[in-house]
Amino acid sequence: MHRRALLSSAAALSLAGLSGCLADARRTASGRIRADTGHSQLHPTDERYVKGSFPDDADFRGWLFSDPPADQRDVFTDRAMQGQYSNDLLEADGDSFVLLFEVRMAREDAAFYNIGLSPSWSGWRDADIPIRRSPPADPDAFEVDADTLVCTHLSTFDVARGSTPTTATLQVFERDDESGITRGSSAESVVATHRVGRWSDR
């Protein structure tokens, strides 16, 4: 029994070490991941920006784009195409990729979701992307006549000299309203974790 436990521990350590080596190798080959541009829109659920629907058991959905879709209207609704999202997916080309995600929430939990500091490689084709959750600066001024809201977020990332990730882990941290500092220096600060893959693999 002890030998089996030791073997399991050794295997886990070996896999963890391998993942770290792959991440180091990817950073060496491709350089660091750098957040370029991004924006969030907080809106009522019935004002849809992304086509499709949320999973039955989740209030989050998201995707990576390493290449522009053949037709952006396969992704965005007419409302989105008429606004600031209309050409953003075209940035997913070459050494750049796009992260698109949506979070659904109750009106009293209204919050914006934006990219945090220092996205990084966690494996050969995997990335870790920190997400900062913060309430509206003036909740009283944020007037929306809806019980349920959605935050639609899109960000563009640059990766020097290499391939873009095919999967990513998004760790959501809270923003401290008093200090303005994002808490997230330890795993205990994470309020949610989500995995995203490529739109083309959905």
mmCIF file of C-alpha atoms in Angstrom:
data_model
loop_
_atom_site.group_PDB
_atom_site.id
_atom_site.type_symbol
_atom_site.label_atom_id
_atom_site.label_comp_id
_atom_site.label_asym_id
_atom_site.label_seq_id
_atom_site.Cartn_x
_atom_site.Cartn_y
_atom_site.Cartn_z
ATOM 1 C CA MET A 1 0.000 0.000 0.000
ATOM 2 C CA HIS A 2 2.763 2.427 0.940
ATOM 3 C CA ARG A 3 4.688 1.528 -2.214
ATOM 4 C CA ARG A 4 1.608 2.231 -4.347
ATOM 5 C CA ALA A 5 1.095 5.578 -2.646
ATOM 6 C CA LEU A 6 4.732 6.489 -3.184
ATOM 7 C CA LEU A 7 4.499 5.529 -6.849
ATOM 8 C CA SER A 8 1.365 7.678 -7.239
ATOM 9 C CA SER A 9 3.091 10.619 -5.591
ATOM 10 C CA ALA A 10 6.153 10.191 -7.788
ATOM 11 C CA ALA A 11 3.967 10.090 -10.899
ATOM 12 C CA ALA A 12 2.157 13.255 -9.852
ATOM 13 C CA LEU A 13 5.424 15.045 -9.178
ATOM 14 C CA SER A 14 6.779 13.843 -12.510
ATOM 15 C CA LEU A 15 3.730 15.203 -14.363
ATOM 16 C CA ALA A 16 3.927 18.499 -12.505
ATOM 17 C CA GLY A 17 7.616 18.760 -13.347
ATOM 18 C CA LEU A 18 6.918 17.952 -16.989
ATOM 19 C CA SER A 19 4.229 20.643 -17.162
ATOM 20 C CA GLY A 20 6.657 23.167 -15.715
ATOM 21 C CA CYS A 21 9.337 22.165 -18.210
ATOM 22 C CA LEU A 22 6.898 22.506 -21.104
ATOM 23 C CA ALA A 23 5.886 25.955 -19.902
ATOM 24 C CA ASP A 24 9.547 26.978 -19.619
ATOM 25 C CA ALA A 25 10.241 25.584 -23.087
ATOM 26 C CA ARG A 26 7.286 27.453 -24.563
ATOM 27 C CA ARG A 27 8.391 30.732 -22.962
ATOM 28 C CA THR A 28 11.861 30.205 -24.405
ATOM 29 C CA ALA A 29 10.515 29.392 -27.869
ATOM 30 C CA SER A 30 7.718 31.936 -28.040
ATOM 31 C CA GLY A 31 8.414 34.634 -25.505
ATOM 32 C CA ARG A 32 5.844 35.931 -23.095
ATOM 33 C CA ILE A 33 2.135 36.457 -23.618
ATOM 34 C CA ARG A 34 1.260 40.145 -23.607
ATOM 35 C CA ALA A 35 -2.254 41.546 -23.249
ATOM 36 C CA ASP A 36 -2.836 44.116 -25.990
ATOM 37 C CA THR A 37 -6.370 45.521 -26.043
ATOM 38 C CA GLY A 38 -9.572 44.617 -24.252
ATOM 39 C CA HIS A 39 -13.031 45.827 -23.337
ATOM 40 C CA SER A 40 -16.075 44.677 -21.381
ATOM 41 C CA GLN A 41 -19.755 45.407 -21.830
ATOM 42 C CA LEU A 42 -22.260 44.890 -19.003
ATOM 43 C CA HIS A 43 -25.763 44.477 -20.376
ATOM 44 C CA PRO A 44 -29.144 42.833 -19.756
ATOM 45 C CA THR A 45 -29.324 39.147 -20.656
ATOM 46 C CA ASP A 46 -31.835 39.737 -23.439
ATOM 47 C CA GLU A 47 -29.432 42.152 -25.195
ATOM 48 C CA ARG A 48 -27.314 39.406 -26.692
ATOM 49 C CA TYR A 49 -23.853 40.019 -28.134
ATOM 50 C CA VAL A 50 -22.639 36.452 -28.720
ATOM 51 C CA LYS A 51 -24.693 33.830 -30.518
ATOM 52 C CA GLY A 52 -25.745 30.646 -28.771
ATOM 53 C CA SER A 53 -26.707 30.186 -25.137
ATOM 54 C CA PHE A 54 -25.162 29.454 -21.771
ATOM 55 C CA PRO A 55 -24.846 25.821 -20.674
ATOM 56 C CA ASP A 56 -27.764 24.638 -18.532
ATOM 57 C CA ASP A 57 -25.543 24.270 -15.455
ATOM 58 C CA ALA A 58 -23.175 27.248 -15.817
ATOM 59 C CA ASP A 59 -23.097 31.041 -15.860
ATOM 60 C CA PHE A 60 -19.873 31.215 -17.868
ATOM 61 C CA ARG A 61 -18.900 30.493 -21.450
ATOM 62 C CA GLY A 62 -15.770 31.415 -23.357
ATOM 63 C CA TRP A 63 -13.479 30.665 -26.296
ATOM 64 C CA LEU A 64 -10.052 31.341 -27.797
ATOM 65 C CA PHE A 65 -9.576 32.441 -31.400
ATOM 66 C CA SER A 66 -6.171 31.758 -32.912
ATOM 67 C CA ASP A 67 -7.474 32.657 -36.395
ATOM 68 C CA PRO A 68 -10.381 34.859 -37.458
ATOM 69 C CA PRO A 69 -13.614 32.931 -38.073
ATOM 70 C CA ALA A 70 -14.695 32.604 -41.684
ATOM 71 C CA ASP A 71 -17.627 34.907 -40.892
ATOM 72 C CA GLN A 72 -17.792 36.986 -37.710
ATOM 73 C CA ARG A 73 -21.586 36.823 -37.892
ATOM 74 C CA ASP A 74 -21.288 33.159 -36.930
ATOM 75 C CA VAL A 75 -20.052 34.444 -33.539
ATOM 76 C CA PHE A 76 -21.601 37.865 -32.974
ATOM 77 C CA THR A 77 -25.183 39.065 -33.116
ATOM 78 C CA ASP A 78 -26.187 42.068 -35.222
ATOM 79 C CA ARG A 79 -26.123 44.198 -32.057
ATOM 80 C CA ALA A 80 -22.443 43.351 -31.499
ATOM 81 C CA MET A 81 -21.513 43.810 -35.156
ATOM 82 C CA GLN A 82 -22.917 47.332 -35.085
ATOM 83 C CA GLY A 83 -20.768 48.268 -32.077
ATOM 84 C CA GLN A 84 -17.218 47.952 -30.809
ATOM 85 C CA TYR A 85 -16.969 44.185 -31.381
ATOM 86 C CA SER A 86 -17.349 44.367 -35.164
ATOM 87 C CA ASN A 87 -13.692 43.903 -36.195
ATOM 88 C CA ASP A 88 -12.027 42.564 -33.047
ATOM 89 C CA LEU A 89 -11.908 38.923 -34.126
ATOM 90 C CA LEU A 90 -9.818 39.923 -37.156
ATOM 91 C CA GLU A 91 -6.945 40.544 -34.689
ATOM 92 C CA ALA A 92 -6.604 36.770 -34.206
ATOM 93 C CA ASP A 93 -3.938 36.346 -36.850
ATOM 94 C CA GLY A 94 -0.333 35.204 -36.833
ATOM 95 C CA ASP A 95 1.206 35.803 -33.409
ATOM 96 C CA SER A 96 -1.988 37.168 -31.851
ATOM 97 C CA PHE A 97 -5.035 35.483 -30.373
ATOM 98 C CA VAL A 98 -8.376 36.646 -29.011
ATOM 99 C CA LEU A 99 -10.149 35.630 -25.803
ATOM 100 C CA LEU A 100 -13.925 36.061 -25.761
ATOM 101 C CA PHE A 101 -16.025 35.160 -22.742
ATOM 102 C CA GLU A 102 -19.323 35.955 -21.042
ATOM 103 C CA VAL A 103 -20.360 35.825 -17.388
ATOM 104 C CA ARG A 104 -24.008 35.838 -16.331
ATOM 105 C CA MET A 105 -24.982 37.266 -12.932
ATOM 106 C CA ALA A 106 -27.835 38.608 -10.843
ATOM 107 C CA ARG A 107 -28.434 42.376 -10.965
ATOM 108 C CA GLU A 108 -27.236 42.810 -7.361
ATOM 109 C CA ASP A 109 -23.930 41.090 -8.233
ATOM 110 C CA ALA A 110 -23.175 43.398 -11.180
ATOM 111 C CA ALA A 111 -19.468 43.372 -12.045
ATOM 112 C CA PHE A 112 -17.059 43.939 -14.896
ATOM 113 C CA TYR A 113 -14.541 41.243 -15.816
ATOM 114 C CA ASN A 114 -11.208 42.348 -17.278
ATOM 115 C CA ILE A 115 -7.751 40.904 -17.859
ATOM 116 C CA GLY A 116 -5.411 40.988 -14.864
ATOM 117 C CA LEU A 117 -1.630 41.195 -14.844
ATOM 118 C CA SER A 118 0.864 38.777 -16.381
ATOM 119 C CA PRO A 119 -0.795 36.083 -18.476
ATOM 120 C CA SER A 120 1.665 33.211 -18.872
ATOM 121 C CA TRP A 121 2.313 29.806 -20.407
ATOM 122 C CA SER A 122 1.407 26.780 -18.274
ATOM 123 C CA GLY A 123 2.249 24.161 -20.902
ATOM 124 C CA TRP A 124 3.211 23.788 -24.536
ATOM 125 C CA ARG A 125 -0.197 24.942 -25.838
ATOM 126 C CA ASP A 126 -1.823 25.983 -22.534
ATOM 127 C CA ALA A 127 -1.971 29.421 -20.936
ATOM 128 C CA ASP A 128 -2.939 30.900 -17.572
ATOM 129 C CA ILE A 129 -4.864 34.162 -17.875
ATOM 130 C CA PRO A 130 -5.778 36.082 -14.696
ATOM 131 C CA ILE A 131 -9.156 37.844 -14.712
ATOM 132 C CA ARG A 132 -10.031 40.803 -12.482
ATOM 133 C CA ARG A 133 -13.620 41.072 -11.243
ATOM 134 C CA SER A 134 -14.701 44.542 -10.124
ATOM 135 C CA PRO A 135 -18.097 46.159 -9.472
ATOM 136 C CA PRO A 136 -19.146 49.322 -11.325
ATOM 137 C CA ALA A 137 -17.353 52.407 -9.972
ATOM 138 C CA ASP A 138 -20.716 53.956 -9.104
ATOM 139 C CA PRO A 139 -23.365 51.231 -8.713
ATOM 140 C CA ASP A 140 -26.087 53.841 -8.132
ATOM 141 C CA ALA A 141 -25.342 55.422 -11.508
ATOM 142 C CA PHE A 142 -25.447 52.056 -13.257
ATOM 143 C CA GLU A 143 -29.118 51.884 -14.126
ATOM 144 C CA VAL A 144 -30.269 48.774 -15.933
ATOM 145 C CA ASP A 145 -33.852 47.581 -15.769
ATOM 146 C CA ALA A 146 -33.112 43.858 -15.671
ATOM 147 C CA ASP A 147 -32.881 41.158 -13.011
ATOM 148 C CA THR A 148 -30.081 39.280 -14.797
ATOM 149 C CA LEU A 149 -27.004 40.766 -16.471
ATOM 150 C CA VAL A 150 -24.202 39.503 -18.669
ATOM 151 C CA CYS A 151 -20.657 40.828 -18.903
ATOM 152 C CA THR A 152 -19.267 40.241 -22.386
ATOM 153 C CA HIS A 153 -15.478 40.576 -22.518
ATOM 154 C CA LEU A 154 -13.032 40.448 -25.420
ATOM 155 C CA SER A 155 -9.243 40.798 -25.244
ATOM 156 C CA THR A 156 -6.435 40.520 -27.774
ATOM 157 C CA PHE A 157 -3.052 39.045 -26.834
ATOM 158 C CA ASP A 158 0.306 39.076 -28.605
ATOM 159 C CA VAL A 159 2.742 36.168 -28.494
ATOM 160 C CA ALA A 160 6.201 36.754 -29.900
ATOM 161 C CA ARG A 161 7.855 34.181 -32.139
ATOM 162 C CA GLY A 162 5.486 31.280 -31.804
ATOM 163 C CA SER A 163 2.149 29.509 -31.780
ATOM 164 C CA THR A 164 -0.829 30.720 -29.815
ATOM 165 C CA PRO A 165 -2.470 28.657 -27.052
ATOM 166 C CA THR A 166 -5.288 26.248 -27.810
ATOM 167 C CA THR A 167 -6.582 26.112 -24.219
ATOM 168 C CA ALA A 168 -6.430 28.470 -21.262
ATOM 169 C CA THR A 169 -7.269 28.530 -17.570
ATOM 170 C CA LEU A 170 -8.940 31.719 -16.394
ATOM 171 C CA GLN A 171 -8.522 32.428 -12.692
ATOM 172 C CA VAL A 172 -10.885 35.120 -11.449
ATOM 173 C CA PHE A 173 -9.727 37.450 -8.665
ATOM 174 C CA GLU A 174 -11.610 40.137 -6.787
ATOM 175 C CA ARG A 175 -10.608 43.771 -7.007
ATOM 176 C CA ASP A 176 -10.289 45.493 -3.634
ATOM 177 C CA ASP A 177 -12.579 48.534 -3.820
ATOM 178 C CA GLU A 178 -10.705 50.485 -1.141
ATOM 179 C CA SER A 179 -7.132 50.005 -2.313
ATOM 180 C CA GLY A 180 -7.827 49.395 -5.993
ATOM 181 C CA ILE A 181 -5.445 46.430 -5.812
ATOM 182 C CA THR A 182 -6.393 43.083 -7.273
ATOM 183 C CA ARG A 183 -6.079 40.343 -4.716
ATOM 184 C CA GLY A 184 -4.624 37.226 -6.271
ATOM 185 C CA SER A 185 -1.207 36.413 -4.910
ATOM 186 C CA SER A 186 -2.313 32.996 -3.689
ATOM 187 C CA ALA A 187 -4.736 30.244 -4.631
ATOM 188 C CA GLU A 188 -6.969 31.255 -1.693
ATOM 189 C CA SER A 189 -7.711 34.552 -3.474
ATOM 190 C CA VAL A 190 -9.240 32.858 -6.513
ATOM 191 C CA VAL A 191 -13.027 33.211 -6.540
ATOM 192 C CA ALA A 192 -13.613 31.163 -9.711
ATOM 193 C CA THR A 193 -11.674 29.122 -12.265
ATOM 194 C CA HIS A 194 -12.767 28.457 -15.842
ATOM 195 C CA ARG A 195 -11.286 26.510 -18.742
ATOM 196 C CA VAL A 196 -11.663 27.707 -22.323
ATOM 197 C CA GLY A 197 -10.781 26.103 -25.635
ATOM 198 C CA ARG A 198 -10.837 27.201 -29.245
ATOM 199 C CA TRP A 199 -14.074 28.338 -30.832
ATOM 200 C CA SER A 200 -13.391 25.920 -33.696
ATOM 201 C CA ASP A 201 -13.258 22.974 -31.239
ATOM 202 C CA ARG A 202 -16.539 23.680 -29.464
#
